[in-house]
Structures are given as structure tokens and as C-alpha cells.
Short mmCIF file of the N, C-alpha and C atoms (twelve columns), coordinates in Angstrom:
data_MODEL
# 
_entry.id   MODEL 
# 
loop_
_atom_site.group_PDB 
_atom_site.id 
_atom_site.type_symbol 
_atom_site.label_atom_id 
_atom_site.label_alt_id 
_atom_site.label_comp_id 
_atom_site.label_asym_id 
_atom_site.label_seq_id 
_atom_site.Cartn_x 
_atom_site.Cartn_y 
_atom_site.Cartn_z 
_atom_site.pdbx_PDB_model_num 
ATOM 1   N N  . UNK A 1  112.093 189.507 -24.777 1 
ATOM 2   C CA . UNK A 1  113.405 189.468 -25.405 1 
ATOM 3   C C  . UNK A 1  114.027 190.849 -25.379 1 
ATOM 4   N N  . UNK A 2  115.393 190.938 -25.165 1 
ATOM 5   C CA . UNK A 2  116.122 192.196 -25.633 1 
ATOM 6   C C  . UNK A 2  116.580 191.926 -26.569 1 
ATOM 7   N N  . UNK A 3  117.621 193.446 -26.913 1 
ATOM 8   C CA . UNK A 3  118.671 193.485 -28.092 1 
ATOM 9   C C  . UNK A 3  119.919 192.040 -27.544 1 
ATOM 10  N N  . UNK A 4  120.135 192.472 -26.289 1 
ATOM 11  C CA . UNK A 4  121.284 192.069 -25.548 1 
ATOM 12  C C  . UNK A 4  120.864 190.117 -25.572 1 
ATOM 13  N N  . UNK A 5  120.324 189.898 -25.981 1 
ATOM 14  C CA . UNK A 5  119.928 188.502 -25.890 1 
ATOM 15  C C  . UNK A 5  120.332 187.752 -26.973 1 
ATOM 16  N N  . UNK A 6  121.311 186.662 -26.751 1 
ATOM 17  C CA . UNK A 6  122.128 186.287 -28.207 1 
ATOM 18  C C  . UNK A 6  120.901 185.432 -28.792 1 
ATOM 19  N N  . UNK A 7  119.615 185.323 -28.477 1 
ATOM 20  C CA . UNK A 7  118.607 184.844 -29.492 1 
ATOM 21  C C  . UNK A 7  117.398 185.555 -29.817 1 
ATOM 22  N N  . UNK A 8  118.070 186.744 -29.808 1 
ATOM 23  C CA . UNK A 8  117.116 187.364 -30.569 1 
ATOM 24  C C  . UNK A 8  117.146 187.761 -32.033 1 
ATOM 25  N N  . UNK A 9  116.056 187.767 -32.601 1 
ATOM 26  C CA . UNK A 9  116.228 187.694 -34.389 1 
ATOM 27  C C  . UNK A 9  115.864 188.753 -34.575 1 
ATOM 28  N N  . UNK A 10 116.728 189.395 -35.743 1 
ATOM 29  C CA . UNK A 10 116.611 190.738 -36.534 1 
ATOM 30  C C  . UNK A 10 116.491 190.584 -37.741 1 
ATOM 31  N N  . UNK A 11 116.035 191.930 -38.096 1 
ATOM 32  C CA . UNK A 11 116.191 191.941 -40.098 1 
ATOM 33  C C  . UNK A 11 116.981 193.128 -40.356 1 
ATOM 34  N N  . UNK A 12 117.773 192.842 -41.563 1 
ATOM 35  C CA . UNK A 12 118.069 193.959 -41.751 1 
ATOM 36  C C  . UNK A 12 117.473 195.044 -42.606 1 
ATOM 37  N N  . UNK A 13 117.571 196.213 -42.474 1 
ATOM 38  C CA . UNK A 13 116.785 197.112 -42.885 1 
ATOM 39  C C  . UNK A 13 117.503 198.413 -43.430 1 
ATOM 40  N N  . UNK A 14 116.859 198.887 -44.913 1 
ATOM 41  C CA . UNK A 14 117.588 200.125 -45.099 1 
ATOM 42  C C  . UNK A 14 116.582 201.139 -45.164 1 
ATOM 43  N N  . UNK A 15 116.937 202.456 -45.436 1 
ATOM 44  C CA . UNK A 15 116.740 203.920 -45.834 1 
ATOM 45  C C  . UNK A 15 116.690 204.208 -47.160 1 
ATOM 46  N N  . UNK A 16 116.135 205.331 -47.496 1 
ATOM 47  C CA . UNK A 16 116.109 206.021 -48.897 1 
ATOM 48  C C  . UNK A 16 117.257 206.472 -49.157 1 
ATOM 49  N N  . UNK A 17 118.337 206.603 -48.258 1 
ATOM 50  C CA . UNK A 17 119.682 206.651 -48.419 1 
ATOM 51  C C  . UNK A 17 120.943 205.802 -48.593 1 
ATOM 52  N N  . UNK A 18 119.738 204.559 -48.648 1 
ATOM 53  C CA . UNK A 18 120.863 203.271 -49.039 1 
ATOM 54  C C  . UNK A 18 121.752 203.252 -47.956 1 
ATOM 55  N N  . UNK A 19 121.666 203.276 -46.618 1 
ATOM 56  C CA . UNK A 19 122.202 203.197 -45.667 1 
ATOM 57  C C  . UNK A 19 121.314 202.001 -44.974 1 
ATOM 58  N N  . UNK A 20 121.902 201.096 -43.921 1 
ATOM 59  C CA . UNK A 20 122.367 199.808 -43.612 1 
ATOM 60  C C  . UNK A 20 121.376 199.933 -42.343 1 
ATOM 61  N N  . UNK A 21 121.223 198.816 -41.912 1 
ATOM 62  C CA . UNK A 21 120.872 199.017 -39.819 1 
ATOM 63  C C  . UNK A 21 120.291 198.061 -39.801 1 
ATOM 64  N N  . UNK A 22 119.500 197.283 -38.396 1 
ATOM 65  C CA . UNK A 22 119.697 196.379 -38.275 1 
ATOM 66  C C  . UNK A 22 118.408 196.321 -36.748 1 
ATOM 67  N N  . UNK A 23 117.492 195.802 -37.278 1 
ATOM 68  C CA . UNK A 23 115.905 195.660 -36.531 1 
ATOM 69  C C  . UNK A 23 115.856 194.387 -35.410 1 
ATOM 70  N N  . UNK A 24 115.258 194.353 -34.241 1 
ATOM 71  C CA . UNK A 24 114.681 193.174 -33.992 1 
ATOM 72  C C  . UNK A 24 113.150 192.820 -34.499 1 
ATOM 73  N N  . UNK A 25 113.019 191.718 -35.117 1 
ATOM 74  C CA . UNK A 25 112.051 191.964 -35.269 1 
ATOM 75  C C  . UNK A 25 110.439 191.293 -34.555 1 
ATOM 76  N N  . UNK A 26 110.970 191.792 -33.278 1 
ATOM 77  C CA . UNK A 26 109.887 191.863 -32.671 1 
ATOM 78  C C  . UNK A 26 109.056 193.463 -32.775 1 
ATOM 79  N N  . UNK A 27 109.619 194.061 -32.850 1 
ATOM 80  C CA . UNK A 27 109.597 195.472 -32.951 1 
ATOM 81  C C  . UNK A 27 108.827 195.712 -34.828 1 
ATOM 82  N N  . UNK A 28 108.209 196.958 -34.690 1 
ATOM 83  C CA . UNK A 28 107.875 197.315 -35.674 1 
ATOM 84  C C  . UNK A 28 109.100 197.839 -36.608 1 
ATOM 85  N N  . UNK A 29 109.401 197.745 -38.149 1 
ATOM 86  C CA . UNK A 29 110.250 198.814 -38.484 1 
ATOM 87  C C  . UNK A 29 109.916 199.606 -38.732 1 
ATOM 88  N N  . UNK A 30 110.931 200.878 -38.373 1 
ATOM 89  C CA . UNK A 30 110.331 202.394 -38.107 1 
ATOM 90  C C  . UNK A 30 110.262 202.704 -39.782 1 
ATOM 91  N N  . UNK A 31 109.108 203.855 -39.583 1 
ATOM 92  C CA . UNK A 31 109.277 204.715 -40.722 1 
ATOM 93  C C  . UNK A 31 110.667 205.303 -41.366 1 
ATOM 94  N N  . UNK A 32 110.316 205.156 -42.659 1 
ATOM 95  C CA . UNK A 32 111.193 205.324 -43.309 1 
ATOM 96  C C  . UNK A 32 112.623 204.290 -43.635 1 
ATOM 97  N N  . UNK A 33 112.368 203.297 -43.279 1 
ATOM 98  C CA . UNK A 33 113.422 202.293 -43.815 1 
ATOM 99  C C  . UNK A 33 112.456 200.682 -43.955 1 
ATOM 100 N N  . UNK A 34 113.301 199.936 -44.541 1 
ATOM 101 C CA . UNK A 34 112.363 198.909 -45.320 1 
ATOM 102 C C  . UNK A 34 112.833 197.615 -45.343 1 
ATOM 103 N N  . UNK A 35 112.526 196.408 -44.788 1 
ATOM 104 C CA . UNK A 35 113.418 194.784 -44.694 1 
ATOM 105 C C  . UNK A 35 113.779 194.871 -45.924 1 
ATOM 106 N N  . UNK A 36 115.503 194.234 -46.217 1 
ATOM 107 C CA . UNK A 36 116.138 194.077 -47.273 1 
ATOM 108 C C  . UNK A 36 115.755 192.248 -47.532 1 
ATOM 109 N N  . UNK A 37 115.452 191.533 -46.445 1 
ATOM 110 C CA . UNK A 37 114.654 190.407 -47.068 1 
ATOM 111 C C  . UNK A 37 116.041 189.107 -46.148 1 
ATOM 112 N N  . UNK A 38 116.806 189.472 -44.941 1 
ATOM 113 C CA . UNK A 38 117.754 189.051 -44.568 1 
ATOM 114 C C  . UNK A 38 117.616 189.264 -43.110 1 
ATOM 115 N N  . UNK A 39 116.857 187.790 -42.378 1 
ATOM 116 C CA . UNK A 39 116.882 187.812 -41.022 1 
ATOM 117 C C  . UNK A 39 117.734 186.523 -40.658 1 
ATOM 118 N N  . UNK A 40 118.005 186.971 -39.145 1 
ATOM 119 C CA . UNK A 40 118.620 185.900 -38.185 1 
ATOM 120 C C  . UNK A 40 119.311 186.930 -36.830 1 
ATOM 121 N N  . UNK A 41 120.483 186.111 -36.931 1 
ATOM 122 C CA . UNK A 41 120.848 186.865 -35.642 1 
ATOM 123 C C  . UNK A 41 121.620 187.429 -35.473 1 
ATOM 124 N N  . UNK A 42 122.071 188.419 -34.389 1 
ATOM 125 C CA . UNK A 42 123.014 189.652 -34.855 1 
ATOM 126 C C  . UNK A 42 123.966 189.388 -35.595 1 
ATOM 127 N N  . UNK A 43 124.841 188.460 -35.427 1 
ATOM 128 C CA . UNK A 43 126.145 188.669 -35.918 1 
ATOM 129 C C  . UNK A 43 125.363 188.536 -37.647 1 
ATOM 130 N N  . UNK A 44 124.972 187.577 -37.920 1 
ATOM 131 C CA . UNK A 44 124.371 186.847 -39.269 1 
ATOM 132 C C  . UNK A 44 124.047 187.957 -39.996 1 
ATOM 133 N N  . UNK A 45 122.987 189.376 -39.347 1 
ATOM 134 C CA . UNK A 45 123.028 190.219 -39.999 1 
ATOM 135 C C  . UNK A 45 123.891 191.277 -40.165 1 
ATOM 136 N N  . UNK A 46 124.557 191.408 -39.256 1 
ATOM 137 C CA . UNK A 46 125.750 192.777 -39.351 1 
ATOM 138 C C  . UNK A 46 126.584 191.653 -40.479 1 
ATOM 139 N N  . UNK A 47 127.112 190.765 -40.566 1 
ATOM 140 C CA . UNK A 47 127.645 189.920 -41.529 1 
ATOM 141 C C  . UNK A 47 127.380 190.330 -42.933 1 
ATOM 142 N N  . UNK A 48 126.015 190.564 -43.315 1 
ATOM 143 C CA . UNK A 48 125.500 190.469 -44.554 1 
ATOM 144 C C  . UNK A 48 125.523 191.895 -45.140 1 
ATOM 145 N N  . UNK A 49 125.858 193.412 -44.135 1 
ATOM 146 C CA . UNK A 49 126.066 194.528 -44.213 1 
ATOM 147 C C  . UNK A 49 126.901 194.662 -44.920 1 
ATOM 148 N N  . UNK A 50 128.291 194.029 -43.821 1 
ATOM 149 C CA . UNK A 50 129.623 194.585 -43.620 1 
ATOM 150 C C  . UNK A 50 129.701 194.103 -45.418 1 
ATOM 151 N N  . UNK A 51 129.175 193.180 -45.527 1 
ATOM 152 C CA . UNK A 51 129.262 192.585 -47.340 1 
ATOM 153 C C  . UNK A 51 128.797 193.163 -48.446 1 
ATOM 154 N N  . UNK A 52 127.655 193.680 -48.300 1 
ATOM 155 C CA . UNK A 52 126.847 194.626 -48.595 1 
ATOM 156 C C  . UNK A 52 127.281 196.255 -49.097 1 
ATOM 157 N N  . UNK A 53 127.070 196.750 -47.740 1 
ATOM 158 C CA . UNK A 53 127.155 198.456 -47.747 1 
ATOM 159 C C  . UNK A 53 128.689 198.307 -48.084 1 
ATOM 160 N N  . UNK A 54 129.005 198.531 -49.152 1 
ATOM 161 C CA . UNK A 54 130.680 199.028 -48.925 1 
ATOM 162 C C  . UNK A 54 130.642 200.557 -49.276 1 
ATOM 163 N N  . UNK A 55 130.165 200.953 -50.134 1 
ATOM 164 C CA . UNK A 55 130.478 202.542 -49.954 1 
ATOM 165 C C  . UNK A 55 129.399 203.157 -49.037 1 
ATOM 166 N N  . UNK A 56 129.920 203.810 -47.926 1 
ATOM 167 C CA . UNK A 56 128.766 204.542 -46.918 1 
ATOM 168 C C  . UNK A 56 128.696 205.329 -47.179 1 
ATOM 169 N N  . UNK A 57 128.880 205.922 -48.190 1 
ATOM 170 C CA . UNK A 57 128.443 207.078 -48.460 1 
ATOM 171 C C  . UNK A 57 127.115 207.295 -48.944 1 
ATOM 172 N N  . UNK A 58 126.215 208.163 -48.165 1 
ATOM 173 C CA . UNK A 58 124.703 208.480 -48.822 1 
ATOM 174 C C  . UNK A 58 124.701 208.590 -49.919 1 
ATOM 175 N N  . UNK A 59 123.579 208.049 -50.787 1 
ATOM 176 C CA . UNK A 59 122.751 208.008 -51.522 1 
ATOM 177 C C  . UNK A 59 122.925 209.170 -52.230 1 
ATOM 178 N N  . UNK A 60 122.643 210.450 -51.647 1 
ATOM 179 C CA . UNK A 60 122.266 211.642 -52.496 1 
ATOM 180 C C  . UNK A 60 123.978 212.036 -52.665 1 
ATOM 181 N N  . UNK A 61 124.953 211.888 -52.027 1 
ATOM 182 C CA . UNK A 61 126.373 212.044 -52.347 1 
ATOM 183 C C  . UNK A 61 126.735 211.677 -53.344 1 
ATOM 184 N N  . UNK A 62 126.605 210.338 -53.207 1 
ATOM 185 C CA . UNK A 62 127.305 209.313 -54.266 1 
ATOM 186 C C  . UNK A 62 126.716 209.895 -55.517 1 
ATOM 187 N N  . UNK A 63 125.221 210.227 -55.549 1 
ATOM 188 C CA . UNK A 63 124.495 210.553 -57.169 1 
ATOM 189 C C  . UNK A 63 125.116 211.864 -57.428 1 
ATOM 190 N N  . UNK A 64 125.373 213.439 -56.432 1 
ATOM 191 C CA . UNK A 64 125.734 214.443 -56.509 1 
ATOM 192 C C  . UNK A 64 127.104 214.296 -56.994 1 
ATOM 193 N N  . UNK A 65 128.082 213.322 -56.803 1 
ATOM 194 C CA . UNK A 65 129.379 213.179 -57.119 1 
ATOM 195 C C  . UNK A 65 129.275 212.647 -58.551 1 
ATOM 196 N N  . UNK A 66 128.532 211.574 -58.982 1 
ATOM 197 C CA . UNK A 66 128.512 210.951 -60.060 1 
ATOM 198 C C  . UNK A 66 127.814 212.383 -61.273 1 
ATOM 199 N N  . UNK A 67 127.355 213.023 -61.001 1 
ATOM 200 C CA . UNK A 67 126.970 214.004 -61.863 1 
ATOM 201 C C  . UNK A 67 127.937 214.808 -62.632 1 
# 
């Protein structure tokens, strides 16, 4: 399977920065980010982001601003 293959299944996956992305998961997920618990297929997961992540702003920003 590739990325490029409209049946291939992903999860989505974040960072310690509360930032977004998006795995096949045939593949291991890399260090440092973690399944948010939301697989299927590309669009299905960039879907559940775009809903999701609304402020992109990192993690350590958002807390440095809120201070």
C-alpha cells in the first residue's frame, strides 16, 4: 500500500504540542506523537482535524500567552 492509495487507512495522531497529523497505519507511529483513537481514510481523518485543531497554535504558546 501507499499514502497515494485511496484505501489506505490512517490514524490520526498528535504531539506534546497538541499539534495534528495524520499516520498510515501500516507504518509504526513515530516517536513522540500518539493515536488520538480516530482511524479510516484520508479524507475521514483530515476531516476530524480540520474539526478538531482549531487553534494551531503550539501548546507551549498558547500556555506562554495565557500566563
Amino acid at each position: 500500500m501507499s499514502i497515494d492509495n485511496p484505501n489506505t487507512e490512517f490514524t490520526v495522531v498528535i504531539n506534546d504540542q497538541e499539534q495534528y497529523s495524520i499516520w498510515p497505519t501500516y507504518h509504526a507511529v513515530p516517536a513522540g506523537w500518539k493515536e488520538v483513537g480516530v482511524v479510516g481514510n484520508k479524507e475521514q481523518c483530515l476531516a476530524h482535524i480540520k474539526a478538531t485543531w482549531t487553534d494551531m497554535r503550539p501548546k507551549s504558546l498558547r500556555d506562554a500567552l495565557a500566563s
